[in-house]
């Protein structure tokens, strides 16, 4: 394992934590018992114990010996170990200090694996990419994410425009379905638009709660987000585009007209109706029926009217 400064630790030796797959029920229980580790629900600690699911995740990431893999929340390293078999450089960010020495032991024979102690939401990821993934042909995020912060983590990865190839993550099934939803359905919302603006989503598989220790009380799914070279639609002002999207979904039962009236002000209602008709969007439609292209057109036309929100 490479230490925080990127150097292989002195005296690294073969698997002091024992050999074999970490992601099995027995090995995970043994490691937890050996180190006296207790799970923290507040940190979303549900460790994977199924080799097939681990393979599905790693295969979906299409890693090769010249690629980099960023893992968020390695736990005791079930997925880290698999990533290390495929990727040239692996960096795993773990918030729980108690897991750092355990990972240190279990990854000691892997000089291309680095463990960073920290909160992914607070770290300077652009800097970390420069320090950790120099020379990699592409970097992908591969993780079994802590469910309590899935959306903030993904939005940080996308909004910071990190040079990412794929994001393959295990998340709550319902959130995965919202990310991949197409216009017209009840799952389609501002999260679908935001994710699809930056990426092409694909559901890889759904996952039963029996493959974790401890078992979460929600269903899970693996989603693959292939990051687009440029966003799906061209917009003049991204922040404005997302404000318009948020406003359009503000109250799902309301029409676009009513939701957008709150955005532009009541006194502009007639102008808003005229503008929507002019750009071919029926004011009585609901936000959930608009495609990304229509949201882009809407944002552009609202900017032209000076409606900045
Ligand atoms: N990757 C392991 C596996 O699949 O068995 C563990 C996954 S567990 C669902 C999520 C992990 O994320 C935990 O180890 C937890 O401590 C860590 N975590 C939670 N919040 C975090 C944060 N803000 N930054 C980094 N790691 C975090």
mmCIF file of C-alpha atoms and ligand atoms in Angstrom:
data_model
loop_
_atom_site.group_PDB
_atom_site.id
_atom_site.type_symbol
_atom_site.label_atom_id
_atom_site.label_comp_id
_atom_site.label_asym_id
_atom_site.label_seq_id
_atom_site.Cartn_x
_atom_site.Cartn_y
_atom_site.Cartn_z
ATOM 1 C CA UNK A 1 0.000 0.000 0.000
ATOM 2 C CA UNK A 2 1.275 3.475 -0.773
ATOM 3 C CA UNK A 3 1.135 5.779 2.210
ATOM 4 C CA UNK A 4 -0.443 9.249 2.213
ATOM 5 C CA UNK A 5 2.672 10.753 0.649
ATOM 6 C CA UNK A 6 2.551 8.273 -2.217
ATOM 7 C CA UNK A 7 5.562 6.253 -1.070
ATOM 8 C CA UNK A 8 5.375 2.492 -0.501
ATOM 9 C CA UNK A 9 5.719 1.905 3.248
ATOM 10 C CA UNK A 10 8.971 0.396 4.437
ATOM 11 C CA UNK A 11 8.640 -3.257 5.312
ATOM 12 C CA UNK A 12 5.551 -3.931 3.184
ATOM 13 C CA UNK A 13 5.056 -7.666 3.200
ATOM 14 C CA UNK A 14 2.743 -10.265 1.750
ATOM 15 C CA UNK A 15 -0.808 -10.093 3.073
ATOM 16 C CA UNK A 16 -0.202 -9.774 6.802
ATOM 17 C CA UNK A 17 -3.957 -9.740 7.203
ATOM 18 C CA UNK A 18 -4.175 -13.235 5.709
ATOM 19 C CA UNK A 19 -4.768 -14.397 2.174
ATOM 20 C CA UNK A 20 -7.910 -14.739 0.102
ATOM 21 C CA UNK A 21 -10.897 -12.650 -0.871
ATOM 22 C CA UNK A 22 -11.984 -10.066 1.684
ATOM 23 C CA UNK A 23 -15.520 -9.942 0.283
ATOM 24 C CA UNK A 24 -16.820 -13.223 1.681
ATOM 25 C CA UNK A 25 -19.021 -13.685 4.760
ATOM 26 C CA UNK A 26 -16.382 -15.653 6.664
ATOM 27 C CA UNK A 27 -13.384 -13.447 5.875
ATOM 28 C CA UNK A 28 -15.304 -10.260 6.604
ATOM 29 C CA UNK A 29 -16.510 -11.626 9.948
ATOM 30 C CA UNK A 30 -12.966 -12.787 10.787
ATOM 31 C CA UNK A 31 -11.474 -9.352 9.990
ATOM 32 C CA UNK A 32 -14.186 -7.539 11.939
ATOM 33 C CA UNK A 33 -13.580 -9.853 14.934
ATOM 34 C CA UNK A 34 -9.776 -9.696 14.692
ATOM 35 C CA UNK A 35 -9.691 -5.886 14.778
ATOM 36 C CA UNK A 36 -12.678 -5.504 17.124
ATOM 37 C CA UNK A 37 -14.396 -3.306 14.517
ATOM 38 C CA UNK A 38 -17.968 -2.153 15.162
ATOM 39 C CA UNK A 39 -20.159 -0.881 12.296
ATOM 40 C CA UNK A 40 -21.353 2.728 12.300
ATOM 41 C CA UNK A 41 -24.777 3.064 10.772
ATOM 42 C CA UNK A 42 -24.329 6.839 10.618
ATOM 43 C CA UNK A 43 -21.458 6.347 8.113
ATOM 44 C CA UNK A 44 -23.477 4.013 5.879
ATOM 45 C CA UNK A 45 -21.224 1.044 6.681
ATOM 46 C CA UNK A 46 -22.627 -1.988 4.849
ATOM 47 C CA UNK A 47 -19.797 -4.172 3.612
ATOM 48 C CA UNK A 48 -20.097 -6.325 0.500
ATOM 49 C CA UNK A 49 -19.674 -10.072 0.981
ATOM 50 C CA UNK A 50 -20.515 -11.442 -2.472
ATOM 51 C CA UNK A 51 -17.806 -12.208 -5.015
ATOM 52 C CA UNK A 52 -20.194 -12.183 -7.979
ATOM 53 C CA UNK A 53 -21.471 -8.696 -7.241
ATOM 54 C CA UNK A 54 -17.919 -7.454 -6.720
ATOM 55 C CA UNK A 55 -17.028 -8.895 -10.151
ATOM 56 C CA UNK A 56 -20.052 -7.240 -11.774
ATOM 57 C CA UNK A 57 -19.004 -3.853 -10.386
ATOM 58 C CA UNK A 58 -15.358 -4.173 -11.395
ATOM 59 C CA UNK A 59 -16.166 -5.567 -14.865
ATOM 60 C CA UNK A 60 -18.571 -2.681 -15.560
ATOM 61 C CA UNK A 61 -15.746 -0.203 -14.917
ATOM 62 C CA UNK A 62 -13.696 -1.595 -17.853
ATOM 63 C CA UNK A 63 -10.383 -1.090 -16.062
ATOM 64 C CA UNK A 64 -6.984 -1.958 -17.482
ATOM 65 C CA UNK A 65 -3.416 -1.847 -16.217
ATOM 66 C CA UNK A 66 -2.991 1.764 -17.355
ATOM 67 C CA UNK A 67 -6.207 3.047 -15.797
ATOM 68 C CA UNK A 68 -6.761 4.672 -12.433
ATOM 69 C CA UNK A 69 -9.546 3.837 -10.003
ATOM 70 C CA UNK A 70 -10.846 6.118 -7.278
ATOM 71 C CA UNK A 71 -12.821 4.335 -4.582
ATOM 72 C CA UNK A 72 -14.937 6.252 -2.115
ATOM 73 C CA UNK A 73 -15.433 4.423 1.171
ATOM 74 C CA UNK A 74 -13.298 1.260 0.970
ATOM 75 C CA UNK A 75 -14.464 -0.143 4.323
ATOM 76 C CA UNK A 76 -12.188 -3.140 4.952
ATOM 77 C CA UNK A 77 -11.200 -3.320 1.288
ATOM 78 C CA UNK A 78 -13.397 -5.974 -0.383
ATOM 79 C CA UNK A 79 -13.723 -3.865 -3.532
ATOM 80 C CA UNK A 80 -10.293 -2.210 -3.184
ATOM 81 C CA UNK A 81 -8.668 -5.622 -3.438
ATOM 82 C CA UNK A 82 -10.549 -6.366 -6.673
ATOM 83 C CA UNK A 83 -9.748 -2.941 -8.140
ATOM 84 C CA UNK A 84 -6.081 -3.521 -7.374
ATOM 85 C CA UNK A 85 -6.140 -6.631 -9.565
ATOM 86 C CA UNK A 86 -7.289 -4.636 -12.619
ATOM 87 C CA UNK A 87 -6.212 -0.997 -12.347
ATOM 88 C CA UNK A 88 -2.703 0.420 -12.513
ATOM 89 C CA UNK A 89 -3.322 2.915 -9.702
ATOM 90 C CA UNK A 90 -5.971 2.773 -6.996
ATOM 91 C CA UNK A 91 -6.767 5.476 -4.458
ATOM 92 C CA UNK A 92 -9.397 4.911 -1.788
ATOM 93 C CA UNK A 93 -10.803 7.692 0.390
ATOM 94 C CA UNK A 94 -12.123 6.570 3.780
ATOM 95 C CA UNK A 95 -13.650 8.844 6.407
ATOM 96 C CA UNK A 96 -13.490 6.410 9.323
ATOM 97 C CA UNK A 97 -10.103 6.658 11.041
ATOM 98 C CA UNK A 98 -10.599 3.213 12.637
ATOM 99 C CA UNK A 99 -10.455 1.585 9.186
ATOM 100 C CA UNK A 100 -7.142 3.171 8.144
ATOM 101 C CA UNK A 101 -4.788 0.782 10.035
ATOM 102 C CA UNK A 102 -6.934 -2.203 9.010
ATOM 103 C CA UNK A 103 -6.653 -1.188 5.351
ATOM 104 C CA UNK A 104 -2.956 -0.558 5.928
ATOM 105 C CA UNK A 105 -2.522 -4.191 6.956
ATOM 106 C CA UNK A 106 -4.770 -5.689 4.312
ATOM 107 C CA UNK A 107 -3.338 -3.684 1.401
ATOM 108 C CA UNK A 108 0.296 -3.819 2.536
ATOM 109 C CA UNK A 109 1.360 -5.971 -0.410
ATOM 110 C CA UNK A 110 -0.135 -3.586 -2.967
ATOM 111 C CA UNK A 111 2.202 -0.657 -3.676
ATOM 112 C CA UNK A 112 -0.181 0.738 -6.303
ATOM 113 C CA UNK A 113 -2.988 1.179 -3.752
ATOM 114 C CA UNK A 114 -3.124 4.412 -1.752
ATOM 115 C CA UNK A 115 -5.431 5.076 1.165
ATOM 116 C CA UNK A 116 -6.455 8.640 1.958
ATOM 117 C CA UNK A 117 -8.120 9.400 5.256
ATOM 118 C CA UNK A 118 -10.772 12.066 4.789
ATOM 119 C CA UNK A 119 -14.294 13.101 3.924
ATOM 120 C CA UNK A 120 -14.723 12.944 0.144
ATOM 121 C CA UNK A 121 -17.071 15.938 0.313
ATOM 122 C CA UNK A 122 -14.338 18.114 1.830
ATOM 123 C CA UNK A 123 -11.283 16.976 -0.139
ATOM 124 C CA UNK A 124 -9.764 18.866 -3.046
ATOM 125 C CA UNK A 125 -10.351 16.150 -5.631
ATOM 126 C CA UNK A 126 -8.757 18.000 -8.563
ATOM 127 C CA UNK A 127 -5.507 18.162 -6.561
ATOM 128 C CA UNK A 128 -5.849 14.535 -5.512
ATOM 129 C CA UNK A 129 -6.272 13.526 -9.167
ATOM 130 C CA UNK A 130 -3.082 15.381 -10.113
ATOM 131 C CA UNK A 131 -1.118 13.776 -7.289
ATOM 132 C CA UNK A 132 -2.474 10.272 -7.605
ATOM 133 C CA UNK A 133 -3.331 9.509 -11.199
ATOM 134 C CA UNK A 134 -0.521 11.033 -13.194
ATOM 135 C CA UNK A 135 0.111 9.027 -16.375
ATOM 136 C CA UNK A 136 -3.164 7.078 -16.206
ATOM 137 C CA UNK A 137 -5.011 6.727 -19.512
ATOM 138 C CA UNK A 138 -8.334 7.323 -17.765
ATOM 139 C CA UNK A 139 -9.714 7.422 -14.247
ATOM 140 C CA UNK A 140 -12.992 5.929 -13.075
ATOM 141 C CA UNK A 141 -14.784 6.128 -9.764
ATOM 142 C CA UNK A 142 -15.778 2.684 -8.555
ATOM 143 C CA UNK A 143 -17.525 2.408 -5.201
ATOM 144 C CA UNK A 144 -20.140 0.954 -2.953
ATOM 145 C CA UNK A 145 -21.261 4.360 -1.759
ATOM 146 C CA UNK A 146 -22.494 5.292 1.700
ATOM 147 C CA UNK A 147 -26.206 5.775 0.979
ATOM 148 C CA UNK A 148 -26.701 8.771 3.272
ATOM 149 C CA UNK A 149 -24.536 10.959 1.003
ATOM 150 C CA UNK A 150 -24.912 9.379 -2.451
ATOM 151 C CA UNK A 151 -26.329 12.429 -4.244
ATOM 152 C CA UNK A 152 -23.943 15.049 -2.780
ATOM 153 C CA UNK A 153 -20.975 12.801 -3.628
ATOM 154 C CA UNK A 154 -22.087 12.221 -7.229
ATOM 155 C CA UNK A 155 -22.962 15.874 -7.775
ATOM 156 C CA UNK A 156 -19.548 16.915 -6.431
ATOM 157 C CA UNK A 157 -17.820 14.495 -8.837
ATOM 158 C CA UNK A 158 -19.814 15.808 -11.793
ATOM 159 C CA UNK A 159 -19.921 19.522 -11.006
ATOM 160 C CA UNK A 160 -16.179 19.710 -10.383
ATOM 161 C CA UNK A 161 -15.744 18.365 -13.922
ATOM 162 C CA UNK A 162 -13.061 15.907 -12.894
ATOM 163 C CA UNK A 163 -11.455 14.061 -15.809
ATOM 164 C CA UNK A 164 -13.527 10.912 -15.278
ATOM 165 C CA UNK A 165 -14.280 8.106 -17.687
ATOM 166 C CA UNK A 166 -16.910 6.109 -15.821
ATOM 167 C CA UNK A 167 -18.582 6.211 -12.450
ATOM 168 C CA UNK A 168 -19.691 2.735 -11.400
ATOM 169 C CA UNK A 169 -21.426 2.790 -8.066
ATOM 170 C CA UNK A 170 -23.655 0.734 -5.843
ATOM 171 C CA UNK A 171 -26.423 2.968 -4.573
ATOM 172 C CA UNK A 172 -29.993 2.749 -3.334
ATOM 173 C CA UNK A 173 -32.115 1.176 -6.089
ATOM 174 C CA UNK A 174 -34.683 3.946 -6.019
ATOM 175 C CA UNK A 175 -31.993 6.615 -6.515
ATOM 176 C CA UNK A 176 -30.446 4.624 -9.394
ATOM 177 C CA UNK A 177 -33.840 4.461 -11.091
ATOM 178 C CA UNK A 178 -34.302 8.210 -10.702
ATOM 179 C CA UNK A 179 -30.884 8.870 -12.240
ATOM 180 C CA UNK A 180 -31.624 6.723 -15.294
ATOM 181 C CA UNK A 181 -35.299 7.792 -15.712
ATOM 182 C CA UNK A 182 -36.569 9.118 -19.026
ATOM 183 C CA UNK A 183 -39.048 12.038 -19.331
ATOM 184 C CA UNK A 184 -42.690 11.255 -18.651
ATOM 185 C CA UNK A 185 -42.425 8.958 -15.646
ATOM 186 C CA UNK A 186 -42.741 9.699 -11.961
ATOM 187 C CA UNK A 187 -39.057 8.891 -11.323
ATOM 188 C CA UNK A 188 -37.903 11.623 -13.735
ATOM 189 C CA UNK A 189 -36.853 14.772 -11.890
ATOM 190 C CA UNK A 190 -34.064 17.283 -11.385
ATOM 191 C CA UNK A 191 -31.634 14.498 -10.405
ATOM 192 C CA UNK A 192 -32.303 12.687 -13.722
ATOM 193 C CA UNK A 193 -31.661 15.907 -15.654
ATOM 194 C CA UNK A 194 -28.476 16.727 -13.724
ATOM 195 C CA UNK A 195 -27.013 13.228 -14.098
ATOM 196 C CA UNK A 196 -27.990 12.900 -17.768
ATOM 197 C CA UNK A 197 -26.624 16.352 -18.573
ATOM 198 C CA UNK A 198 -23.143 15.112 -17.609
ATOM 199 C CA UNK A 199 -23.399 11.339 -18.216
ATOM 200 C CA UNK A 200 -24.991 8.461 -20.024
ATOM 201 C CA UNK A 201 -26.527 6.259 -17.320
ATOM 202 C CA UNK A 202 -27.011 2.488 -17.488
ATOM 203 C CA UNK A 203 -28.379 0.227 -14.761
ATOM 204 C CA UNK A 204 -25.959 -2.689 -14.380
ATOM 205 C CA UNK A 205 -27.880 -4.880 -11.923
ATOM 206 C CA UNK A 206 -30.099 -4.826 -8.899
ATOM 207 C CA UNK A 207 -28.719 -6.257 -5.711
ATOM 208 C CA UNK A 208 -30.467 -8.024 -2.826
ATOM 209 C CA UNK A 209 -29.791 -6.756 0.691
ATOM 210 C CA UNK A 210 -28.463 -10.210 1.673
ATOM 211 C CA UNK A 211 -25.053 -9.494 0.075
ATOM 212 C CA UNK A 212 -24.043 -7.013 2.781
ATOM 213 C CA UNK A 213 -22.942 -7.146 6.393
ATOM 214 C CA UNK A 214 -24.887 -5.649 8.109
ATOM 215 C CA UNK A 215 -27.861 -5.756 5.733
ATOM 216 C CA UNK A 216 -29.276 -2.340 4.741
ATOM 217 C CA UNK A 217 -33.044 -1.946 4.891
ATOM 218 C CA UNK A 218 -33.329 -0.704 1.306
ATOM 219 C CA UNK A 219 -32.793 -2.398 -2.059
ATOM 220 C CA UNK A 220 -29.639 -1.580 -3.965
ATOM 221 C CA UNK A 221 -28.509 -1.337 -7.568
ATOM 222 C CA UNK A 222 -25.278 -0.852 -9.463
ATOM 223 C CA UNK A 223 -25.369 2.028 -11.937
ATOM 224 C CA UNK A 224 -22.766 2.913 -14.545
ATOM 225 C CA UNK A 225 -22.482 6.562 -15.510
ATOM 226 C CA UNK A 226 -20.316 7.069 -18.571
ATOM 227 C CA UNK A 227 -19.139 10.667 -18.386
ATOM 228 C CA UNK A 228 -19.799 12.596 -21.605
ATOM 229 C CA UNK A 229 -16.953 14.462 -23.278
ATOM 230 C CA UNK A 230 -19.245 17.454 -23.394
ATOM 231 C CA UNK A 231 -22.645 17.910 -21.743
ATOM 232 C CA UNK A 232 -25.704 16.415 -23.466
ATOM 233 C CA UNK A 233 -27.057 19.862 -24.362
ATOM 234 C CA UNK A 234 -25.441 23.232 -24.934
ATOM 235 C CA UNK A 235 -26.374 25.885 -22.394
ATOM 236 C CA UNK A 236 -25.207 29.456 -22.022
ATOM 237 C CA UNK A 237 -25.257 29.556 -18.238
ATOM 238 C CA UNK A 238 -25.171 26.210 -16.415
ATOM 239 C CA UNK A 239 -26.198 27.597 -13.049
ATOM 240 C CA UNK A 240 -29.229 29.246 -14.652
ATOM 241 C CA UNK A 241 -30.112 26.030 -16.525
ATOM 242 C CA UNK A 242 -30.169 24.095 -13.242
ATOM 243 C CA UNK A 243 -32.178 26.837 -11.491
ATOM 244 C CA UNK A 244 -34.798 26.592 -14.249
ATOM 245 C CA UNK A 245 -34.851 22.791 -13.924
ATOM 246 C CA UNK A 246 -35.254 23.022 -10.134
ATOM 247 C CA UNK A 247 -38.024 25.574 -10.519
ATOM 248 C CA UNK A 248 -39.841 23.426 -13.093
ATOM 249 C CA UNK A 249 -39.979 20.518 -10.640
ATOM 250 C CA UNK A 250 -40.629 22.667 -7.557
ATOM 251 C CA UNK A 251 -44.158 21.304 -7.120
ATOM 252 C CA UNK A 252 -44.617 18.196 -9.201
ATOM 253 C CA UNK A 253 -48.402 18.409 -9.342
ATOM 254 C CA UNK A 254 -48.298 21.927 -10.772
ATOM 255 C CA UNK A 255 -47.987 22.813 -14.451
ATOM 256 C CA UNK A 256 -44.816 24.266 -15.869
ATOM 257 C CA UNK A 257 -46.635 27.582 -16.138
ATOM 258 C CA UNK A 258 -47.467 27.674 -12.441
ATOM 259 C CA UNK A 259 -44.048 26.527 -11.314
ATOM 260 C CA UNK A 260 -42.277 29.045 -13.541
ATOM 261 C CA UNK A 261 -44.562 31.895 -12.472
ATOM 262 C CA UNK A 262 -42.982 31.596 -9.046
ATOM 263 C CA UNK A 263 -39.572 31.952 -10.766
ATOM 264 C CA UNK A 264 -40.314 35.013 -12.949
ATOM 265 C CA UNK A 265 -42.869 36.780 -10.762
ATOM 266 C CA UNK A 266 -46.675 36.916 -11.004
ATOM 267 C CA UNK A 267 -46.693 40.176 -12.951
ATOM 268 C CA UNK A 268 -44.849 38.429 -15.815
ATOM 269 C CA UNK A 269 -47.419 35.645 -16.228
ATOM 270 C CA UNK A 270 -48.675 36.767 -19.610
ATOM 271 C CA UNK A 271 -45.202 37.294 -21.017
ATOM 272 C CA UNK A 272 -44.261 33.837 -19.734
ATOM 273 C CA UNK A 273 -47.249 32.224 -21.484
ATOM 274 C CA UNK A 274 -46.371 34.012 -24.718
ATOM 275 C CA UNK A 275 -42.731 32.953 -24.473
ATOM 276 C CA UNK A 276 -43.617 29.288 -23.809
ATOM 277 C CA UNK A 277 -46.005 29.254 -26.776
ATOM 278 C CA UNK A 278 -43.398 30.924 -28.952
ATOM 279 C CA UNK A 279 -40.817 28.192 -28.241
ATOM 280 C CA UNK A 280 -43.378 25.411 -28.732
ATOM 281 C CA UNK A 281 -43.695 24.269 -25.095
ATOM 282 C CA UNK A 282 -47.314 23.984 -24.000
ATOM 283 C CA UNK A 283 -47.626 25.968 -20.713
ATOM 284 C CA UNK A 284 -49.990 23.313 -19.329
ATOM 285 C CA UNK A 285 -47.332 20.589 -19.467
ATOM 286 C CA UNK A 286 -45.623 19.379 -16.302
ATOM 287 C CA UNK A 287 -41.871 19.659 -15.768
ATOM 288 C CA UNK A 288 -41.567 15.873 -15.725
ATOM 289 C CA UNK A 289 -42.442 15.706 -19.446
ATOM 290 C CA UNK A 290 -39.638 17.988 -20.649
ATOM 291 C CA UNK A 291 -36.538 16.546 -22.319
ATOM 292 C CA UNK A 292 -33.045 17.927 -21.675
ATOM 293 C CA UNK A 293 -33.198 19.700 -25.040
ATOM 294 C CA UNK A 294 -36.451 21.407 -24.011
ATOM 295 C CA UNK A 295 -34.976 22.482 -20.664
ATOM 296 C CA UNK A 296 -31.982 23.937 -22.539
ATOM 297 C CA UNK A 297 -34.299 25.844 -24.883
ATOM 298 C CA UNK A 298 -36.360 27.053 -21.944
ATOM 299 C CA UNK A 299 -33.289 28.276 -20.065
ATOM 300 C CA UNK A 300 -31.965 30.074 -23.170
ATOM 301 C CA UNK A 301 -35.312 31.791 -23.801
ATOM 302 C CA UNK A 302 -35.696 32.834 -20.189
ATOM 303 C CA UNK A 303 -32.200 34.328 -20.198
ATOM 304 C CA UNK A 304 -33.104 36.259 -23.351
ATOM 305 C CA UNK A 305 -36.071 37.735 -21.438
ATOM 306 C CA UNK A 306 -33.764 38.626 -18.553
ATOM 307 C CA UNK A 307 -35.399 36.123 -16.176
ATOM 308 C CA UNK A 308 -32.407 34.958 -14.157
ATOM 309 C CA UNK A 309 -34.229 33.606 -11.116
HETATM 310 N N1 LIG B 1 -16.399 -0.513 -0.070
HETATM 311 C C1 LIG B 1 -16.766 -1.290 1.109
HETATM 312 C C2 LIG B 1 -17.535 -2.506 0.682
HETATM 313 O O1 LIG B 1 -18.100 -2.488 -0.413
HETATM 314 O O2 LIG B 1 -17.582 -3.467 1.446
HETATM 315 C C3 LIG B 1 -17.551 -0.457 2.122
HETATM 316 C C4 LIG B 1 -18.764 0.282 1.561
HETATM 317 S S1 LIG B 1 -19.757 1.057 2.806
HETATM 318 C C5 LIG B 1 -21.323 1.016 1.971
HETATM 319 C C6 LIG B 1 -19.398 2.790 2.692
HETATM 320 C C7 LIG B 1 -18.037 3.228 3.227
HETATM 321 O O3 LIG B 1 -17.935 4.642 3.043
HETATM 322 C C8 LIG B 1 -17.774 3.005 4.707
HETATM 323 O O4 LIG B 1 -16.529 2.411 4.883
HETATM 324 C C9 LIG B 1 -17.819 4.409 5.325
HETATM 325 O O5 LIG B 1 -17.015 4.546 6.472
HETATM 326 C C10 LIG B 1 -17.323 5.261 4.174
HETATM 327 N N2 LIG B 1 -17.767 6.682 4.179
HETATM 328 C C11 LIG B 1 -18.927 7.190 4.663
HETATM 329 N N3 LIG B 1 -19.005 8.513 4.447
HETATM 330 C C12 LIG B 1 -17.859 8.875 3.803
HETATM 331 C C13 LIG B 1 -17.329 10.115 3.331
HETATM 332 N N4 LIG B 1 -18.033 11.260 3.451
HETATM 333 N N5 LIG B 1 -16.110 10.119 2.742
HETATM 334 C C14 LIG B 1 -15.399 8.962 2.592
HETATM 335 N N6 LIG B 1 -15.843 7.750 3.040
HETATM 336 C C15 LIG B 1 -17.051 7.696 3.622
#
